[in-house]
Short mmCIF file of C-alpha atoms and ligand atoms in Angstrom, two decimals:
data_model
loop_
_atom_site.label_atom_id
_atom_site.label_comp_id
_atom_site.label_asym_id
_atom_site.label_seq_id
_atom_site.Cartn_x
_atom_site.Cartn_y
_atom_site.Cartn_z
CA UNK Z 38 109.91 117.35 95.30
CA UNK Z 39 108.85 114.71 92.80
CA UNK Z 40 105.70 115.47 90.81
CA UNK Z 41 102.69 113.70 92.31
CA UNK Z 42 99.79 112.80 90.07
CA UNK Z 43 98.41 114.50 86.97
CA UNK Z 44 97.33 112.85 83.70
CA UNK Z 45 99.33 110.78 81.23
CA UNK Z 46 100.07 107.09 80.95
CA UNK Z 47 102.85 104.64 81.72
CA UNK Z 48 105.05 107.01 83.67
CA UNK Z 49 107.46 105.73 86.28
CA UNK Z 50 106.00 105.95 89.78
CA UNK Z 51 106.76 108.91 91.95
CA UNK Z 52 109.88 107.84 94.00
CA UNK Z 53 108.26 108.87 97.31
CA UNK Z 54 105.29 106.56 96.70
CA UNK Z 55 107.44 103.78 95.33
CA UNK Z 56 109.56 104.08 98.48
CA UNK Z 57 106.46 103.77 100.69
CA UNK Z 58 105.41 100.68 98.73
CA UNK Z 59 108.89 99.17 99.23
CA UNK Z 60 108.49 99.67 102.98
CA UNK Z 61 105.14 97.84 102.96
CA UNK Z 62 106.60 95.04 100.86
CA UNK Z 63 109.61 94.58 103.15
CA UNK Z 64 107.37 94.55 106.22
CA UNK Z 65 105.13 91.94 104.54
CA UNK Z 66 107.78 89.70 102.97
CA UNK Z 67 110.69 89.96 105.41
CA UNK Z 68 108.76 90.58 108.64
CA UNK Z 69 110.76 93.80 108.94
CA UNK Z 70 110.04 96.69 111.31
CA UNK Z 71 108.83 99.74 109.39
CA UNK Z 72 110.75 102.20 111.57
CA UNK Z 73 114.01 100.36 110.83
CA UNK Z 74 113.35 99.95 107.10
CA UNK Z 75 112.28 103.55 106.48
CA UNK Z 76 115.70 105.24 106.82
CA UNK Z 77 117.33 102.73 104.46
CA UNK Z 78 114.58 103.10 101.85
CA UNK Z 79 114.66 106.90 102.08
CA UNK Z 80 118.41 106.75 101.54
CA UNK Z 81 118.07 104.30 98.64
CA UNK Z 82 115.60 106.54 96.79
CA UNK Z 83 117.62 109.67 97.67
CA UNK Z 84 114.52 111.46 98.92
CA UNK Z 85 114.81 115.05 100.05
CA UNK Z 86 113.44 116.07 103.46
CA UNK Z 87 109.96 116.83 102.18
CA UNK Z 88 109.61 113.61 100.22
CA UNK Z 89 111.06 111.64 103.15
CA UNK Z 90 108.33 113.08 105.40
CA UNK Z 91 105.69 112.20 102.77
CA UNK Z 92 106.96 108.62 102.51
CA UNK Z 93 107.14 108.21 106.28
CA UNK Z 94 103.56 109.40 106.77
CA UNK Z 95 102.30 107.36 103.82
CA UNK Z 96 103.95 104.09 104.85
CA UNK Z 97 103.39 104.38 108.61
CA UNK Z 98 99.83 105.69 108.31
CA UNK Z 99 98.90 102.95 105.83
CA UNK Z 100 100.28 100.24 108.12
CA UNK Z 101 98.48 101.69 111.14
CA UNK Z 102 95.10 102.08 109.44
CA UNK Z 103 95.23 98.84 107.49
CA UNK Z 104 92.25 97.33 109.35
CA UNK Z 105 89.94 100.20 108.42
CA UNK Z 106 91.28 100.42 104.86
CA UNK Z 107 90.81 96.71 104.27
CA UNK Z 108 87.22 96.95 105.49
CA UNK Z 109 86.65 99.77 102.98
CA UNK Z 110 88.44 97.98 100.13
CA UNK Z 111 86.43 94.82 100.79
CA UNK Z 112 83.27 96.69 99.83
CA UNK Z 113 84.88 98.06 96.63
CA UNK Z 114 86.45 94.86 95.29
CA UNK Z 115 84.40 92.13 93.64
CA UNK Z 116 86.34 89.30 95.28
CA UNK Z 117 87.83 88.47 98.68
CA UNK Z 118 90.85 90.69 99.45
CA UNK Z 119 92.87 87.50 100.03
CA UNK Z 120 92.48 86.88 96.27
CA UNK Z 121 93.96 90.25 95.29
CA UNK Z 122 97.66 89.96 94.54
CA UNK Z 123 99.54 91.07 97.68
CA UNK Z 124 101.70 93.70 95.93
CA UNK Z 125 98.60 95.26 94.31
CA UNK Z 126 96.74 95.21 97.63
CA UNK Z 127 99.64 97.12 99.23
CA UNK Z 128 99.39 99.73 96.46
CA UNK Z 129 95.61 100.01 96.95
CA UNK Z 130 96.07 100.54 100.70
CA UNK Z 131 98.55 103.33 99.97
CA UNK Z 132 96.00 104.85 97.60
CA UNK Z 133 93.27 104.75 100.25
CA UNK Z 134 95.51 106.48 102.79
CA UNK Z 135 96.20 109.29 100.34
CA UNK Z 136 92.50 109.63 99.54
CA UNK Z 137 91.18 109.54 103.09
CA UNK Z 138 93.94 110.76 105.36
CA UNK Z 139 96.40 112.95 103.43
CA UNK Z 140 95.91 116.20 101.65
CA UNK Z 141 96.51 114.69 98.23
CA UNK Z 142 94.00 115.70 95.52
CA UNK Z 143 91.76 112.82 94.43
CA UNK Z 144 92.96 112.70 90.82
CA UNK Z 145 96.60 112.72 91.95
CA UNK Z 146 96.10 109.94 94.52
CA UNK Z 147 94.40 107.72 91.94
CA UNK Z 148 96.65 108.33 88.95
CA UNK Z 149 99.83 108.06 91.02
CA UNK Z 150 98.65 104.71 92.43
CA UNK Z 151 97.90 103.47 88.91
CA UNK Z 152 101.44 104.53 87.91
CA UNK Z 153 102.77 102.69 90.94
CA UNK Z 154 100.98 99.47 90.04
CA UNK Z 155 102.48 99.65 86.55
CA UNK Z 156 105.90 100.46 87.97
CA UNK Z 157 105.91 97.38 90.22
CA UNK Z 158 105.26 95.26 87.15
CA UNK Z 159 101.54 94.68 87.11
CA UNK Z 160 100.28 96.53 84.04
CA UNK Z 161 97.24 94.23 84.03
CA UNK Z 162 96.00 95.57 87.39
CA UNK Z 163 96.09 99.24 86.34
CA UNK Z 164 92.42 99.40 85.27
CA UNK Z 165 91.32 97.46 88.37
CA UNK Z 166 93.27 99.85 90.63
CA UNK Z 167 91.73 102.86 88.93
CA UNK Z 168 88.19 101.46 89.30
CA UNK Z 169 88.59 100.47 92.95
CA UNK Z 170 90.10 103.79 94.02
CA UNK Z 171 87.38 105.71 92.17
CA UNK Z 172 84.81 103.88 94.31
CA UNK Z 173 86.80 104.68 97.47
CA UNK Z 174 87.01 108.36 96.48
CA UNK Z 175 83.21 108.64 96.32
CA UNK Z 176 83.03 109.07 100.11
CA UNK Z 177 85.10 110.79 102.76
CA UNK Z 178 86.60 109.02 105.74
CA UNK Z 179 83.68 109.67 108.15
CA UNK Z 180 81.18 108.41 105.61
CA UNK Z 181 83.22 105.25 105.10
CA UNK Z 182 83.53 104.67 108.86
CA UNK Z 183 79.74 104.98 109.19
CA UNK Z 184 79.37 102.50 106.31
CA UNK Z 185 81.82 99.77 107.34
CA UNK Z 186 82.22 99.96 111.14
CA UNK Z 187 78.65 99.25 112.24
CA UNK Z 188 76.81 101.05 115.02
CA UNK Z 189 78.85 103.43 117.21
CA UNK Z 190 79.27 102.37 120.83
CA UNK Z 191 80.01 98.71 120.09
CA UNK Z 192 83.34 96.88 120.42
CA UNK Z 193 83.13 95.99 116.71
CA UNK Z 194 82.83 99.67 115.82
CA UNK Z 195 85.98 100.48 117.80
CA UNK Z 196 87.91 97.64 116.17
CA UNK Z 197 87.14 98.79 112.64
CA UNK Z 198 86.93 102.57 113.10
CA UNK Z 199 90.18 102.66 115.11
CA UNK Z 200 91.88 99.87 113.20
CA UNK Z 201 92.90 97.26 115.78
CA UNK Z 202 92.47 93.46 115.58
CA UNK Z 203 89.63 92.12 117.76
CA UNK Z 204 91.88 90.13 120.11
CA UNK Z 205 94.11 93.16 120.70
CA UNK Z 206 91.08 95.31 121.59
CA UNK Z 207 89.93 92.58 123.95
CA UNK Z 208 93.33 92.42 125.69
CA UNK Z 209 93.65 96.19 125.94
CA UNK Z 210 90.15 96.40 127.45
CA UNK Z 211 91.10 93.75 130.02
CA UNK Z 212 94.34 95.64 130.74
CA UNK Z 213 92.39 98.84 131.44
CA UNK Z 214 90.20 96.90 133.89
CA UNK Z 215 86.49 97.29 134.59
CA UNK Z 216 86.77 100.76 136.15
CA UNK Z 217 88.67 102.23 133.19
CA UNK Z 218 87.20 100.38 130.24
CA UNK Z 219 85.34 103.53 129.16
CA UNK Z 220 88.81 104.89 128.20
CA UNK Z 221 89.19 102.24 125.51
CA UNK Z 222 88.41 104.51 122.54
CA UNK Z 223 90.91 107.12 123.82
CA UNK Z 224 93.56 104.43 124.15
CA UNK Z 225 92.99 103.03 120.66
CA UNK Z 226 93.07 106.54 119.22
CA UNK Z 227 96.33 107.28 121.08
CA UNK Z 228 97.84 104.15 119.47
CA UNK Z 229 97.14 105.79 116.10
CA UNK Z 230 98.87 109.07 116.93
CA UNK Z 231 102.59 108.94 116.06
CA UNK Z 232 104.52 109.96 119.18
CA UNK Z 233 107.02 112.81 119.36
CA UNK Z 234 110.64 111.73 119.76
CA UNK Z 235 111.74 111.75 123.41
CA UNK Z 236 115.37 111.99 124.48
CA UNK Z 237 117.00 111.05 127.76
CA UNK Z 238 119.93 112.98 129.22
CA UNK Z 239 121.96 110.28 130.94
CA UNK Z 240 122.67 111.59 134.46
CA UNK Z 241 126.25 112.60 135.13
CA UNK Z 242 126.92 112.67 131.37
CA UNK Z 243 124.46 115.23 129.99
CA UNK Z 244 121.98 117.78 131.31
CA UNK Z 245 118.40 117.94 130.01
CA UNK Z 246 118.99 121.67 129.39
CA UNK Z 247 121.58 120.71 126.73
CA UNK Z 248 118.89 119.00 124.67
CA UNK Z 249 116.71 120.94 122.21
CA UNK Z 250 113.10 120.58 123.28
CA UNK Z 251 110.59 120.66 126.10
CA UNK Z 252 111.13 118.83 129.42
CA UNK Z 253 109.02 115.68 129.78
CA UNK Z 254 106.12 115.75 132.20
CA UNK Z 255 107.40 113.22 134.76
CA UNK Z 256 110.93 112.02 134.09
CA UNK Z 257 113.60 114.44 135.36
CA UNK Z 258 115.89 113.29 132.54
CA UNK Z 259 113.58 113.49 129.53
CA UNK Z 260 113.17 116.08 126.78
CA UNK Z 261 110.62 115.98 123.96
CA UNK Z 262 112.61 116.81 120.84
CA UNK Z 263 111.53 120.00 119.04
CA UNK Z 264 112.02 118.45 115.61
CA UNK Z 265 114.88 117.37 113.42
CA UNK Z 266 116.93 114.21 113.63
CA UNK Z 267 118.04 113.00 117.08
CA UNK Z 268 121.43 112.05 115.64
CA UNK Z 269 122.01 115.74 114.86
CA UNK Z 270 122.00 116.49 118.62
CA UNK Z 271 125.62 116.50 119.85
CA UNK Z 272 124.90 114.77 123.19
CA UNK Z 273 123.07 111.96 121.33
CA UNK Z 274 125.86 111.56 118.78
CA UNK Z 275 128.35 111.32 121.68
CA UNK Z 276 126.24 108.71 123.58
CA UNK Z 277 125.70 111.00 126.59
CA UNK Z 278 122.01 111.16 125.70
CA UNK Z 279 119.77 108.82 123.74
CA UNK Z 280 116.33 108.32 122.27
CA UNK Z 281 114.09 106.79 124.93
CA UNK Z 282 110.38 106.91 125.61
CA UNK Z 283 109.53 108.60 128.90
CA UNK Z 284 107.82 105.41 130.12
CA UNK Z 285 111.07 103.48 129.80
CA UNK Z 286 112.90 106.20 131.73
CA UNK Z 287 110.34 105.87 134.54
CA UNK Z 288 110.81 102.10 134.72
CA UNK Z 289 114.57 102.51 135.23
CA UNK Z 290 113.88 105.21 137.80
CA UNK Z 291 111.49 102.99 139.78
CA UNK Z 292 114.17 100.29 140.09
CA UNK Z 293 116.86 102.80 141.08
CA UNK Z 294 114.63 104.56 143.64
CA UNK Z 295 113.52 101.43 145.54
CA UNK Z 296 115.07 101.63 149.05
CA UNK Z 297 117.52 98.86 150.04
CA UNK Z 298 118.70 97.55 153.39
CA UNK Z 299 122.43 96.93 153.18
CA UNK Z 300 124.82 97.30 150.26
CA UNK Z 301 123.87 98.73 146.89
CA UNK Z 302 126.72 97.64 144.65
CA UNK Z 303 125.62 95.10 142.04
CA UNK Z 304 122.85 95.67 139.49
CA UNK Z 305 121.81 93.26 136.75
CA UNK Z 306 119.75 94.05 133.64
CA UNK Z 307 118.62 90.58 132.56
CA UNK Z 308 117.06 91.39 129.14
CA UNK Z 309 119.12 94.36 128.10
CA UNK Z 310 118.99 94.55 124.29
CA UNK Z 311 119.17 97.04 122.64
CA UNK Z 312 120.38 98.81 125.78
CA UNK Z 313 118.26 101.89 126.37
CA UNK Z 314 117.44 101.10 129.98
CA UNK Z 315 120.93 99.72 130.62
CA UNK Z 316 122.45 103.04 129.60
CA UNK Z 317 120.22 104.98 132.01
CA UNK Z 318 120.68 102.42 134.80
CA UNK Z 319 124.48 102.44 134.41
CA UNK Z 320 124.49 106.23 134.75
CA UNK Z 321 122.29 106.04 137.87
CA UNK Z 322 124.43 103.22 139.30
CA UNK Z 323 127.64 105.20 138.71
CA UNK Z 324 126.23 108.14 140.70
CA UNK Z 325 126.18 105.96 143.84
CA UNK Z 326 129.27 103.83 143.20
CA UNK Z 327 127.37 100.73 142.01
CA UNK Z 328 127.92 98.83 138.74
CA UNK Z 329 125.55 97.34 136.19
CA UNK Z 330 126.00 94.02 134.43
CA UNK Z 331 123.89 93.74 131.28
CA UNK Z 332 122.73 90.35 129.99
CA UNK Z 333 121.05 89.58 126.68
CA UNK Z 334 120.34 86.26 124.99
CA UNK Z 335 120.66 87.37 121.35
CA UNK Z 336 124.32 88.03 120.42
CA UNK Z 337 123.54 90.78 117.89
CA UNK Z 338 121.37 92.58 120.45
CA UNK Z 339 124.14 92.23 123.04
CA UNK Z 340 126.29 94.07 120.47
CA UNK Z 341 123.76 96.91 120.47
CA UNK Z 342 123.95 97.02 124.27
CA UNK Z 343 127.75 97.33 124.10
CA UNK Z 344 127.30 100.25 121.71
CA UNK Z 345 124.72 101.90 123.99
CA UNK Z 346 127.09 101.57 126.96
CA UNK Z 347 130.25 102.72 125.15
CA UNK Z 348 131.98 105.42 127.18
CA UNK Z 349 129.66 104.99 130.19
CA UNK Z 350 130.82 104.61 133.79
CA UNK Z 351 129.07 102.17 136.11
CA UNK Z 352 129.37 99.24 133.74
CA UNK Z 353 130.58 95.82 134.92
CA UNK Z 354 130.17 94.28 131.44
CA UNK Z 355 127.80 92.92 128.83
CA UNK Z 356 127.23 89.16 128.64
CA UNK Z 357 125.39 87.01 126.12
CA UNK Z 358 123.28 84.86 128.41
CA UNK Z 359 119.88 83.26 128.76
CA UNK Z 360 118.23 85.02 131.69
CA UNK Z 361 116.83 81.66 132.81
CA UNK Z 362 120.46 80.53 133.41
CA UNK Z 363 122.27 83.73 134.36
CA UNK Z 364 126.05 83.72 134.94
CA UNK Z 365 125.70 84.97 138.51
CA UNK Z 366 125.53 83.32 141.94
CA UNK Z 367 122.00 82.99 143.40
CA UNK Z 368 121.39 85.62 146.07
CA UNK Z 369 124.30 87.80 144.92
CA UNK Z 370 122.62 90.81 143.26
CA UNK Z 371 121.23 93.97 144.89
CA UNK Z 372 118.92 95.14 142.07
CA UNK Z 373 117.66 93.23 139.04
CA UNK Z 374 115.66 94.51 136.09
CA UNK Z 375 113.62 92.01 134.06
CA UNK Z 376 112.44 94.05 131.08
CA UNK Z 377 110.79 91.00 129.66
CA UNK Z 378 110.20 90.09 126.00
CA UNK Z 379 106.49 90.77 125.49
CA UNK Z 380 103.81 91.35 122.87
CA UNK Z 381 104.72 95.06 122.72
CA UNK Z 382 101.03 95.98 122.68
CA UNK Z 383 101.94 99.01 124.79
CA UNK Z 384 104.14 100.48 122.08
CA UNK Z 385 101.77 100.37 119.10
CA UNK Z 386 102.24 104.12 118.54
CA UNK Z 387 105.82 103.61 117.42
CA UNK Z 388 105.44 100.19 115.74
CA UNK Z 389 102.70 100.67 113.18
CA UNK Z 390 102.78 97.10 111.84
CA UNK Z 391 103.00 95.29 115.19
CA UNK Z 392 99.27 94.98 115.82
CA UNK Z 393 98.80 92.95 112.62
CA UNK Z 394 101.84 90.77 113.14
CA UNK Z 395 101.27 89.57 116.67
CA UNK Z 396 98.97 86.59 117.33
CA UNK Z 397 97.13 85.52 120.47
CA UNK Z 398 99.26 82.35 120.59
CA UNK Z 399 102.47 84.44 120.69
CA UNK Z 400 101.19 85.92 123.90
CA UNK Z 401 100.75 82.57 125.63
CA UNK Z 402 104.30 81.51 124.67
CA UNK Z 403 105.66 84.81 125.93
CA UNK Z 404 103.87 84.42 129.25
CA UNK Z 405 105.74 81.14 129.87
CA UNK Z 406 109.05 82.85 129.11
CA UNK Z 407 108.16 85.86 131.29
CA UNK Z 408 107.41 83.58 134.26
CA UNK Z 409 110.66 81.70 133.84
CA UNK Z 410 112.73 84.92 133.59
CA UNK Z 411 111.06 86.51 136.62
CA UNK Z 412 111.48 83.31 138.62
CA UNK Z 413 115.20 83.27 137.77
CA UNK Z 414 115.53 86.95 138.77
CA UNK Z 415 113.92 86.21 142.15
CA UNK Z 416 116.60 83.58 142.77
CA UNK Z 417 119.39 86.01 141.87
CA UNK Z 418 118.53 88.82 144.24
CA UNK Z 419 119.87 88.80 147.80
CA UNK Z 420 117.64 89.12 150.89
CA UNK Z 421 116.84 92.84 151.18
CA UNK Z 422 117.34 93.35 147.43
CA UNK Z 423 114.75 94.21 144.76
CA UNK Z 424 113.60 92.96 141.35
CA UNK Z 425 111.73 95.22 138.91
CA UNK Z 426 109.58 93.33 136.43
CA UNK Z 427 108.62 95.46 133.41
CA UNK Z 428 106.88 95.05 130.05
CA UNK Z 429 105.99 97.42 127.23
CA UNK Z 430 102.60 95.76 127.29
CA UNK Z 431 99.54 96.46 129.44
CA UNK Z 432 98.11 92.97 128.80
CA UNK Z 433 96.87 91.44 132.07
CA UNK Z 434 98.33 87.98 131.35
CA UNK Z 435 101.82 89.46 130.79
CA UNK Z 436 101.77 91.89 133.69
CA UNK Z 437 99.71 91.55 136.88
CA UNK Z 438 99.06 87.87 136.30
CA UNK Z 439 102.76 86.98 135.89
CA UNK Z 440 103.66 88.92 139.03
CA UNK Z 441 100.68 87.63 141.00
CA UNK Z 442 101.36 84.00 140.12
CA UNK Z 443 105.08 84.20 141.01
CA UNK Z 444 104.39 86.01 144.27
CA UNK Z 445 101.83 83.35 145.18
CA UNK Z 446 104.59 80.72 145.20
CA UNK Z 447 107.31 82.78 146.91
CA UNK Z 448 106.71 83.59 150.55
CA UNK Z 449 110.10 85.36 150.67
CA UNK Z 450 108.98 88.24 148.38
CA UNK Z 451 106.58 91.13 148.87
CA UNK Z 452 105.41 93.76 146.42
CA UNK Z 453 106.71 97.29 147.03
CA UNK Z 454 104.24 100.05 146.22
CA UNK Z 455 105.72 101.22 142.90
CA UNK Z 456 103.25 104.12 142.74
CA UNK Z 457 105.11 105.55 145.76
CA UNK Z 458 108.40 105.23 143.87
CA UNK Z 459 106.96 107.38 141.07
CA UNK Z 460 104.84 109.86 143.05
CA UNK Z 461 104.99 112.45 140.27
CA UNK Z 462 102.96 110.22 137.94
CA UNK Z 463 99.20 110.51 138.61
CA UNK Z 464 96.60 107.77 138.05
CA UNK Z 465 99.18 105.10 137.35
CA UNK Z 466 98.10 102.19 139.53
CA UNK Z 467 97.97 98.83 137.69
CA UNK Z 468 95.22 96.24 138.08
CA UNK Z 469 97.36 94.54 140.78
CA UNK Z 470 97.58 96.97 143.71
CA UNK Z 471 101.08 98.44 144.08
CA UNK Z 472 102.08 97.99 140.44
CA UNK Z 473 102.40 100.88 137.97
CA UNK Z 474 100.71 100.91 134.59
CA UNK Z 475 101.37 103.86 132.28
CA UNK Z 476 99.10 104.65 129.32
CA UNK Z 477 99.59 106.62 126.10
CA UNK Z 478 96.20 108.32 126.35
CA UNK Z 479 96.66 109.26 130.01
CA UNK Z 480 100.38 109.85 130.42
CA UNK Z 481 101.60 110.38 126.84
CA UNK Z 482 104.04 107.48 127.27
CA UNK Z 483 104.16 103.93 125.98
CA UNK Z 484 101.94 101.62 128.06
CA UNK Z 485 104.79 100.39 130.28
CA UNK Z 486 104.09 98.19 133.28
CA UNK Z 487 106.39 97.89 136.28
CA UNK Z 488 106.21 95.94 139.51
CA UNK Z 489 108.90 96.03 142.20
CA UNK Z 490 109.36 92.86 144.26
CA UNK Z 491 111.39 92.91 147.45
CA UNK Z 492 113.06 89.88 149.03
CA UNK Z 493 112.71 90.14 152.77
CA UNK Z 494 114.25 86.80 153.76
C1 SAM J 212 111.77 94.30 125.85
S1 SAM J 212 113.31 93.92 125.18
C2 SAM J 212 114.38 94.76 126.30
C3 SAM J 212 114.56 96.23 126.02
C4 SAM J 212 115.72 96.82 126.74
N1 SAM J 212 115.63 96.60 128.17
C5 SAM J 212 115.91 98.31 126.50
O1 SAM J 212 115.40 99.11 127.28
O2 SAM J 212 116.55 98.65 125.51
C6 SAM J 212 113.54 92.26 125.66
C7 SAM J 212 114.89 91.68 125.32
O3 SAM J 212 114.98 90.39 125.93
C8 SAM J 212 115.76 89.56 125.11
N2 SAM J 212 115.50 88.16 125.50
C9 SAM J 212 114.57 87.31 125.03
N3 SAM J 212 114.65 86.14 125.67
C10 SAM J 212 115.66 86.26 126.57
C11 SAM J 212 116.23 85.37 127.52
N4 SAM J 212 115.78 84.12 127.67
N5 SAM J 212 117.25 85.82 128.27
C12 SAM J 212 117.73 87.08 128.12
N6 SAM J 212 117.23 87.95 127.22
C13 SAM J 212 116.20 87.55 126.46
C14 SAM J 212 115.30 89.93 123.71
O4 SAM J 212 116.28 89.54 122.76
C15 SAM J 212 115.15 91.45 123.84
O5 SAM J 212 116.35 92.08 123.47
#
């Protein structure tokens, strides 16, 4: 492993820390997703397994805890943080994470960050970095939280201490609803705990027992991976299994389990990219002689769906199509999934940067799109057929409100009780009766929402 810290001047930065800084820079400059950038950066710096783990924790943890770290840095810097050069601020944040959340000795965390600042070309900020991090190192994490987060028990305290933007905390509180709002701190904490990797054994193609790990709590197809890379598992490499959060498995299951009157032949996944749910749905469809058509608006994501479905039975095809204008006759489909584009505020555990990137206004634009996609799906399904509307968000405006407003204008649809379709999952009722809302702190899954709407006429 590369040497970390120690005395001396003007050394090149430790590659593991430089790699973590590159991840932060790419997320900041290119709007990249940290989990997608990390493997490429680790490869580029030729990090061994131990250094790769260090870089992953350093980059992901820093992105997750940025809100708290910026509140701390603001008290240690003599000017507004917005006036600190962005690349130096990223290095400072990495330094704070090492000081307050990793077992890196103080002198090593500070001197390695000073080396990093020099290495990225800002020799002039070396003294500043050293002085700021010395101030940070004067207290431990709990002391800093007490200093910068205000009185415990307030919303403001939760925002800062658990590092979430105010509007996100507000929306998550509303999503929990008045009877559950006391779970807010547990939810925010769960967002900060990196999840274990969960695999799905696609039925008819792989058995959960083939996968190395522990069976998931609720999904009959899921296994929590013991460790190691998923791609090293033969069934994953062969496409018979895949990486998929248990919540997503349960959404597919709810759609497949809904009872139908009449034929059960044609399934449509309207927003299929990158194809995780399509692959599970196709396997479930094949078991009963039905076929799945997958639609996706973005051509490159449709390509990912094709890859996810390679070698699968039960596939009618993959089409690049706007779900608002699907290439299917109205009233012709037995089951439709609308896994709608959403804020993703239910998947913050696995997307450390997402909470800082999303804006309240994004949400309002997404709600309009969600309504239009669900409305189109309701037109596609035949009388007696079902539509599952899902999001990886627990935000009220994107979930219960979208479903409630569409149902209000469509006398030909009723809501099935989705909690009855997933009886193995306790305490999962959404704020709209009959919908299912999963939670990371309660179920150990992403905060997936699903409602099942049945056309009776
Ligand atoms: C939440 S993701 C779907 C995840 C996917 N079901 C899975 O399990 O892998 C939403 C997808 O909808 C796609 N999308 C956005 N607008 C769309 C539209 N108007 N019609 C169809 N797909 C759309 C996005 O490109 C994105 O791939």
